[in-house]
Coordinates of C-alpha atoms in Angstrom, one line a residue:
Chain B
M1090 CA 85.9 67.0 126.0
T1091 CA 86.1 63.4 127.2
Q1092 CA 85.3 62.4 130.8
H1093 CA 87.7 63.7 133.4
I1094 CA 90.3 61.1 134.4
G1095 CA 89.7 61.2 138.1
E1096 CA 91.7 58.6 140.0
D1097 CA 93.1 57.3 136.8
A1098 CA 95.6 60.1 137.2
E1099 CA 97.3 58.3 140.1
L1100 CA 97.1 55.0 138.4
Y1101 CA 98.6 56.4 135.3
A1102 CA 101.5 57.8 137.2
L1103 CA 102.1 54.5 138.9
G1104 CA 102.0 52.6 135.6
A1105 CA 99.0 50.6 136.8
L1106 CA 96.7 51.2 133.8
D1107 CA 96.5 49.0 130.8
P1108 CA 97.6 50.5 127.5
G1109 CA 94.1 51.5 126.3
E1110 CA 93.3 53.3 129.6
A1111 CA 96.7 55.1 129.5
R1112 CA 96.1 56.3 125.9
A1113 CA 92.7 57.7 127.0
V1114 CA 94.5 59.6 129.8
D1115 CA 97.1 61.0 127.4
E1116 CA 94.3 62.1 125.1
H1117 CA 92.3 63.8 127.8
V1118 CA 95.1 65.8 129.4
R1119 CA 96.1 67.4 126.1
T1120 CA 93.0 69.7 126.5
C1121 CA 92.1 69.6 130.2
D1122 CA 94.2 71.8 132.5
A1123 CA 92.6 70.6 135.7
C1124 CA 93.3 66.9 134.9
A1125 CA 96.8 67.7 133.6
A1126 CA 97.6 69.4 136.9
R1127 CA 96.3 66.4 138.9
L1128 CA 98.3 64.1 136.8
G1129 CA 101.4 66.3 137.2
E1130 CA 101.1 66.1 141.0
A1131 CA 100.8 62.3 140.9
E1132 CA 103.8 62.1 138.6
A1133 CA 105.8 64.3 141.0
A1134 CA 104.9 61.9 143.9
V1135 CA 106.0 58.9 141.8
S1136 CA 109.2 60.5 140.6
A1137 CA 110.2 61.4 144.2
A1138 CA 110.6 57.6 144.9
I1139 CA 112.9 57.1 141.9
V1140 CA 116.6 56.4 142.9
P1141 CA 118.7 58.4 140.4
A1142 CA 121.5 56.5 138.7
E1143 CA 124.4 57.4 136.4
P1144 CA 124.0 56.2 132.8
S1145 CA 127.0 55.5 130.7
L1146 CA 128.8 58.0 128.4
S1147 CA 127.6 55.8 125.6
L1148 CA 124.0 56.9 126.3
D1149 CA 125.1 60.5 126.4
R1150 CA 126.6 60.1 122.9
R1151 CA 123.5 58.3 121.6
M1152 CA 121.2 61.0 122.9
R1153 CA 123.3 63.8 121.4
T1154 CA 123.3 62.1 118.0
A1155 CA 119.6 61.4 118.2
L1156 CA 118.4 64.8 119.4
R1157 CA 120.6 67.1 117.4
A1158 CA 119.5 68.1 114.0
P1159 CA 122.2 67.6 111.3
L1160 CA 124.8 70.3 111.5
P1161 CA 126.0 71.5 108.2
W1162 CA 129.3 73.3 108.2
A1163 CA 127.5 76.5 107.6
R1164 CA 126.1 76.3 111.1
I1165 CA 129.2 74.8 112.8
A1166 CA 131.6 77.4 111.5
P1167 CA 130.3 80.4 113.4
L1168 CA 130.1 78.2 116.5
L1169 CA 133.7 77.2 116.2
A1170 CA 134.7 80.7 115.5
A1171 CA 132.9 81.9 118.6
S1172 CA 134.4 79.2 120.6
F1173 CA 138.0 80.2 119.8
V1174 CA 137.3 83.9 120.3
L1175 CA 135.7 83.4 123.6
G1176 CA 137.8 80.6 124.9
L1177 CA 134.9 78.2 125.1
L1178 CA 136.6 75.4 123.2
P1179 CA 137.9 73.7 126.4
F1180 CA 134.4 73.4 127.7
F1181 CA 133.3 71.6 124.5
A1182 CA 136.2 69.3 124.7
A1183 CA 135.4 68.5 128.3
L1184 CA 131.7 68.1 127.7
P1185 CA 131.5 64.3 127.7
A1186 CA 133.0 64.2 131.2
R1187 CA 130.6 66.7 132.6
H1188 CA 127.8 65.1 134.6
D1189 CA 126.4 68.1 136.5
T1190 CA 123.3 69.9 135.6
S1191 CA 124.4 73.5 134.9
Q1192 CA 123.5 76.5 132.9
H1193 CA 126.6 75.8 130.8
D1194 CA 125.1 72.5 129.6
L1195 CA 121.9 74.3 128.7
A1196 CA 123.9 76.9 126.8
V1197 CA 125.9 74.3 124.9
A1198 CA 122.7 72.5 123.9
A1199 CA 121.2 75.8 122.7
L1200 CA 124.3 76.8 120.8
V1201 CA 124.7 73.5 118.9
N1202 CA 121.0 73.2 118.1
S1203 CA 120.1 76.8 117.0
H1204 CA 120.9 79.4 114.5
F1205 CA 122.4 82.2 116.5
A1206 CA 124.1 85.5 116.2
H1207 CA 126.3 87.6 118.5
V1208 CA 126.9 91.2 119.4
P1209 CA 129.6 92.7 121.6
F1210 CA 129.0 94.6 124.8
A1211 CA 130.0 98.3 124.5
A1212 CA 132.2 99.5 127.4
L1213 CA 130.7 102.4 129.4
S1214 CA 133.6 102.3 131.8
P1215 CA 137.4 101.9 131.3
D1216 CA 137.4 98.8 133.5
A1217 CA 134.6 97.1 131.6
P1218 CA 135.3 93.5 130.7
K1219 CA 135.4 92.2 127.1
A1220 CA 132.1 90.5 126.6
K1221 CA 129.6 89.3 124.0
L1222 CA 126.0 88.5 123.9
L1223 CA 125.1 85.4 121.8
Y1224 CA 121.4 85.0 121.0
G1225 CA 119.0 82.6 119.3
R1226 CA 116.9 83.9 116.5
G1227 CA 113.3 84.7 117.2
V1228 CA 111.5 87.3 119.3
Q1229 CA 111.7 85.1 122.3
S1230 CA 114.7 82.8 122.5
W1231 CA 117.8 82.1 124.6
R1232 CA 120.6 84.5 125.4
F1233 CA 124.1 83.6 126.4
I1234 CA 126.4 86.2 127.9
V1235 CA 130.1 85.4 128.0
A1236 CA 132.9 87.6 129.3
Q1237 CA 136.6 87.6 129.8
T1238 CA 136.6 88.3 133.5
G1239 CA 136.9 86.6 136.8
R1240 CA 134.3 88.9 138.4
A1241 CA 130.7 88.0 138.9
Y1242 CA 129.1 91.1 137.3
R1243 CA 125.4 91.5 137.8
V1244 CA 123.3 91.2 134.6
R1245 CA 120.3 93.3 134.0
G1246 CA 118.1 93.5 130.9
I1247 CA 115.1 95.3 129.6
V1248 CA 112.0 93.2 129.1
D1249 CA 108.9 95.0 127.6
G1250 CA 110.3 98.3 128.8
R1251 CA 111.0 97.2 132.3
E1252 CA 114.4 96.7 133.9
T1253 CA 114.8 93.1 134.9
D1254 CA 117.5 91.4 137.0
F1255 CA 118.9 88.2 135.4
G1256 CA 121.3 87.3 138.3
T1257 CA 125.1 87.3 138.1
L1258 CA 127.7 86.0 135.7
Q1259 CA 128.9 82.6 136.8
V1260 CA 132.7 82.7 137.0
N1261 CA 134.8 79.8 135.8
G1262 CA 138.5 80.8 136.1
A1263 CA 139.2 83.8 133.9
S1264 CA 135.9 83.7 132.1
A1265 CA 132.3 84.2 133.2
E1266 CA 129.0 83.4 131.6
L1267 CA 125.2 83.5 132.1
F1268 CA 122.7 81.6 130.1
V1269 CA 119.1 82.9 129.9
P1270 CA 117.0 80.1 128.4
Q1271 CA 114.1 82.1 127.1
T1272 CA 113.4 85.9 127.1
R1273 CA 112.2 88.7 125.0
A1274 CA 115.0 91.0 126.4
R1275 CA 117.0 92.7 123.6
V1276 CA 119.1 95.0 125.8
F1277 CA 121.5 93.7 128.5
E1278 CA 123.7 95.6 130.9
L1279 CA 126.6 94.5 133.1
Y1280 CA 126.7 96.1 136.6
D1281 CA 129.6 96.3 139.0
G1282 CA 127.6 97.0 142.2
S1283 CA 125.3 99.8 141.3
R1284 CA 127.5 101.0 138.4
E1285 CA 126.7 100.1 134.9
V1286 CA 129.9 99.2 133.1
S1287 CA 128.8 97.9 129.7
R1288 CA 125.8 97.4 127.6
S1289 CA 124.7 95.3 124.6
E1290 CA 121.7 95.5 122.3
I1291 CA 120.4 93.1 119.8
P1292 CA 120.1 95.0 116.6
G1293 CA 116.7 95.8 114.9
R1294 CA 113.9 93.2 114.5
Chain W
M1059 CA 123.9 96.6 144.6
D1060 CA 123.3 93.8 147.1
A1061 CA 124.9 90.4 146.6
P1062 CA 122.5 87.7 145.4
T1063 CA 120.8 85.9 148.2
S1064 CA 120.1 82.1 148.3
A1065 CA 116.4 83.0 147.6
N1066 CA 117.5 84.9 144.5
T1067 CA 119.6 82.0 143.4
R1068 CA 116.7 79.6 143.9
S1069 CA 114.3 81.8 142.0
A1070 CA 116.8 82.1 139.2
S1071 CA 117.1 78.3 139.1
D1072 CA 113.3 78.0 139.1
A1073 CA 113.0 80.5 136.3
Q1074 CA 115.5 78.5 134.3
T1075 CA 113.5 75.3 134.9
R1076 CA 110.2 77.0 133.9
A1077 CA 111.9 78.4 130.7
L1078 CA 113.2 74.9 129.9
E1079 CA 109.7 73.5 130.3
Q1080 CA 108.2 76.1 128.0
A1081 CA 110.9 75.5 125.4
F1082 CA 110.3 71.8 125.6
A1083 CA 106.6 72.2 125.2
A1084 CA 107.3 74.5 122.2
H1085 CA 109.3 71.7 120.7
E1086 CA 112.6 73.7 120.5
A1087 CA 115.4 71.3 119.6
W1088 CA 117.9 72.5 122.2
A1089 CA 115.4 72.0 125.0
Y1090 CA 115.2 68.2 124.3
E1091 CA 118.9 67.8 124.7
A1092 CA 119.0 70.2 127.7
A1093 CA 116.2 68.1 129.3
Y1094 CA 118.2 65.0 128.8
V1095 CA 121.4 66.6 130.3
S1096 CA 119.4 68.0 133.2
Y1097 CA 117.4 64.9 134.1
R1098 CA 119.5 62.0 132.8
R1099 CA 120.2 60.5 136.2
T1100 CA 116.5 60.5 137.2
L1101 CA 115.4 59.0 133.8
Y1102 CA 118.0 56.3 133.8
G1103 CA 117.2 55.5 137.5
A1104 CA 113.5 55.3 136.5
A1105 CA 114.2 52.7 133.8
Y1106 CA 116.8 50.8 135.8
G1107 CA 114.5 50.5 138.8
V1108 CA 112.1 48.5 136.6
L1109 CA 114.4 46.7 134.2
A1110 CA 117.5 46.1 136.4
D1111 CA 119.7 46.0 133.3
A1112 CA 122.0 48.8 132.1
Q1113 CA 121.6 48.2 128.4
L1114 CA 117.9 47.7 128.4
S1115 CA 117.5 50.8 130.6
E1116 CA 119.6 53.0 128.3
D1117 CA 117.6 51.8 125.3
C1118 CA 114.4 52.6 127.1
V1119 CA 115.5 56.2 128.0
H1120 CA 116.8 56.7 124.4
D1121 CA 113.6 55.4 122.8
V1122 CA 111.3 57.4 125.0
L1123 CA 113.1 60.7 124.4
V1124 CA 113.3 60.2 120.7
R1125 CA 109.6 59.3 120.5
L1126 CA 108.7 62.4 122.4
W1127 CA 110.9 64.5 120.1
Q1128 CA 109.4 62.9 117.0
R1129 CA 105.8 63.3 118.2
S1130 CA 105.9 66.5 120.2
G1131 CA 102.8 67.9 121.9
E1132 CA 102.7 65.4 124.7
Y1133 CA 104.0 67.7 127.4
R1134 CA 102.3 71.0 128.4
P1135 CA 103.5 73.2 131.3
A1136 CA 100.0 72.8 132.8
R1137 CA 101.0 69.2 133.6
G1138 CA 103.6 70.4 136.1
R1139 CA 107.3 69.5 136.3
L1140 CA 108.9 68.3 133.1
E1141 CA 111.3 66.1 135.1
A1142 CA 108.4 64.2 136.7
F1143 CA 106.6 63.9 133.3
L1144 CA 109.7 62.4 131.7
A1145 CA 110.4 60.1 134.6
V1146 CA 106.9 58.7 134.5
C1147 CA 107.1 58.3 130.7
V1148 CA 110.3 56.4 131.0
R1149 CA 109.1 54.3 133.9
N1150 CA 105.8 53.4 132.2
E1151 CA 107.7 52.4 129.0
A1152 CA 110.0 50.3 131.1
L1153 CA 107.0 48.6 132.8
S1154 CA 105.5 47.9 129.3
R1155 CA 108.7 46.3 128.2
R1156 CA 109.0 44.3 131.3
R1157 CA 105.4 43.1 130.9
R1158 CA 106.2 42.0 127.4
D1159 CA 109.4 40.3 128.4
N1160 CA 107.8 37.7 130.7
N1161 CA 110.3 35.1 129.9
R1162 CA 113.4 36.7 131.2
L1163 CA 112.9 39.7 133.5
R1164 CA 109.5 39.4 135.0
I1165 CA 110.3 36.0 136.5
A1166 CA 113.3 37.4 138.3
R1167 CA 111.7 40.5 139.5
S1168 CA 108.0 39.8 140.0
A1169 CA 108.1 37.5 143.0
P1170 CA 106.9 39.4 146.1
P1171 CA 109.7 40.3 148.5
P1172 CA 109.9 38.3 151.7
A1173 CA 107.3 39.2 154.2
E1174 CA 109.8 40.6 156.7
A1175 CA 111.4 42.9 154.1
D1176 CA 110.7 46.6 154.3
P1177 CA 109.2 47.2 150.8
F1178 CA 110.5 50.8 150.7
D1179 CA 114.0 50.2 151.9
D1180 CA 117.2 51.8 150.7
R1181 CA 117.2 49.9 147.5
Y1182 CA 114.2 51.7 146.3
A1183 CA 113.1 54.8 148.1
G1184 CA 114.3 58.1 146.6
S1185 CA 114.6 59.8 149.9
L1186 CA 114.0 59.4 153.6
D1187 CA 110.9 61.6 153.1
V1188 CA 109.4 59.0 150.8
R1189 CA 110.1 56.1 153.1
D1190 CA 108.6 58.0 156.1
A1191 CA 105.6 59.0 154.1
V1192 CA 105.0 55.3 153.0
R1193 CA 105.2 54.1 156.6
G1194 CA 102.3 56.5 157.4
L1195 CA 100.0 54.7 155.0
S1196 CA 97.7 51.9 156.1
Q1197 CA 98.9 48.3 155.7
P1198 CA 96.5 47.6 152.8
Q1199 CA 97.6 50.8 151.1
Q1200 CA 101.3 49.9 151.5
H1201 CA 100.8 46.4 150.2
T1202 CA 98.8 47.6 147.2
L1203 CA 101.2 50.4 146.4
Q1204 CA 104.1 47.9 146.6
M1205 CA 102.5 45.6 144.0
A1206 CA 101.9 48.5 141.6
Y1207 CA 105.2 50.3 142.1
F1208 CA 107.7 47.5 142.6
E1209 CA 106.1 44.5 141.0
G1210 CA 104.7 46.6 138.1
L1211 CA 101.2 45.0 138.3
T1212 CA 98.2 46.8 136.7
H1213 CA 95.2 47.5 138.9
E1214 CA 93.3 44.6 137.4
E1215 CA 96.2 42.2 138.1
I1216 CA 96.3 43.5 141.7
A1217 CA 92.5 43.1 142.1
K1218 CA 92.8 39.5 140.8
R1219 CA 95.6 38.6 143.1
L1220 CA 93.9 40.0 146.1
G1221 CA 90.4 38.9 145.2
E1222 CA 89.0 42.4 145.6
P1223 CA 86.9 44.5 143.3
V1224 CA 88.8 46.6 140.7
G1225 CA 87.1 49.8 141.9
T1226 CA 88.4 49.2 145.4
I1227 CA 91.9 48.7 144.2
K1228 CA 91.8 51.8 142.0
S1229 CA 90.6 53.9 144.9
R1230 CA 93.1 52.5 147.3
L1231 CA 96.0 53.2 144.9
S1232 CA 94.8 56.7 144.2
N1233 CA 94.3 57.5 147.9
A1234 CA 97.7 56.0 148.8
L1235 CA 99.5 58.2 146.2
K1236 CA 97.6 61.3 147.1
S1237 CA 98.4 60.7 150.8
L1238 CA 102.1 60.3 150.0
R1239 CA 102.1 63.5 148.0
R1240 CA 100.4 65.4 150.8
T1241 CA 102.8 64.1 153.4
M1242 CA 105.8 64.9 151.4
G1243 CA 104.4 68.3 150.5
A1244 CA 103.7 69.1 154.1
K1245 CA 107.3 68.2 155.1
K1246 CA 108.8 70.4 152.4
G1247 CA 106.6 73.3 153.4
P1248 CA 105.5 76.1 151.0
A1249 CA 107.6 76.4 147.9

């Protein structure tokens, strides 16, 4: 391991190192957790002084083009189908105008950049809402729960055999959704108060 | 079952942030776009604060994120907040570009502000906490920090301008930033 970076952490965060010194810091923090943590704290202090500003929609479009892998129709088709079925299409149409940070934006980014599948929730109660679980491939990946309901059902899941609370569905008009960025949970349940009303399980591994 | 409390909401949001950071470190494609969507205002602000030009700032944000996407492996959760990491990446790239572009931008931006100006006024400081914390620094620390942060000078350039040893300037900058961090952390209280 190279020498610890010491006070170069703060100088790096301030942008006060020359390029050679900055490269040495980059190299060192790849393998040194202690220096990485010190650098992270310095970066947090510098970023606190940044005045946020709104970029143009043109940058949003450039970033989407640059960061998204090519989308062959084989991948777009199920997304569009799911959009129509679940009433998500208006959100996609409205995306360029959205400027807030939200779980919905994360979900859209996950949907358009991943191979995914979906499975319906099975009703355990007559008043259960129609809902689906969309999930990224892989043992640990994102999950997106969408439901035709105006109620903020609580979402619970089972992670490594333990019941886990994922929060409540976020209601938007007559639909509701919850995005879980990364989890191993394969079973999800919707609760109305303490009553489980429906359940969904990702099939076999 | 009880309604979610604000603490629950905050922890859910923290959990989402941590998950995004892990996915970004794992080079998952969706996480890069999600990071842009989540932190776009901070990143653009970081570039604009240095370059003071909309097109140059957007180019800078674009190029940094694409470079990180192509290279991968530069961010690890051990480094802390992804937003701060990205903001510093963008800001440092903007400083590099400004240093290279002496002919146009540096001349306009590098002159020291008037002596009576508050160096961390509303144009710059991200929050009242930052301004208050800066005012708690010694005058030499404020002055040196100003040259590094707003004028974009390297520690060697600052040492040369002030006629002081490089080691002294490095320690002063390091201590100033650590002091800022401590002050702001103390005001926020435990996470």
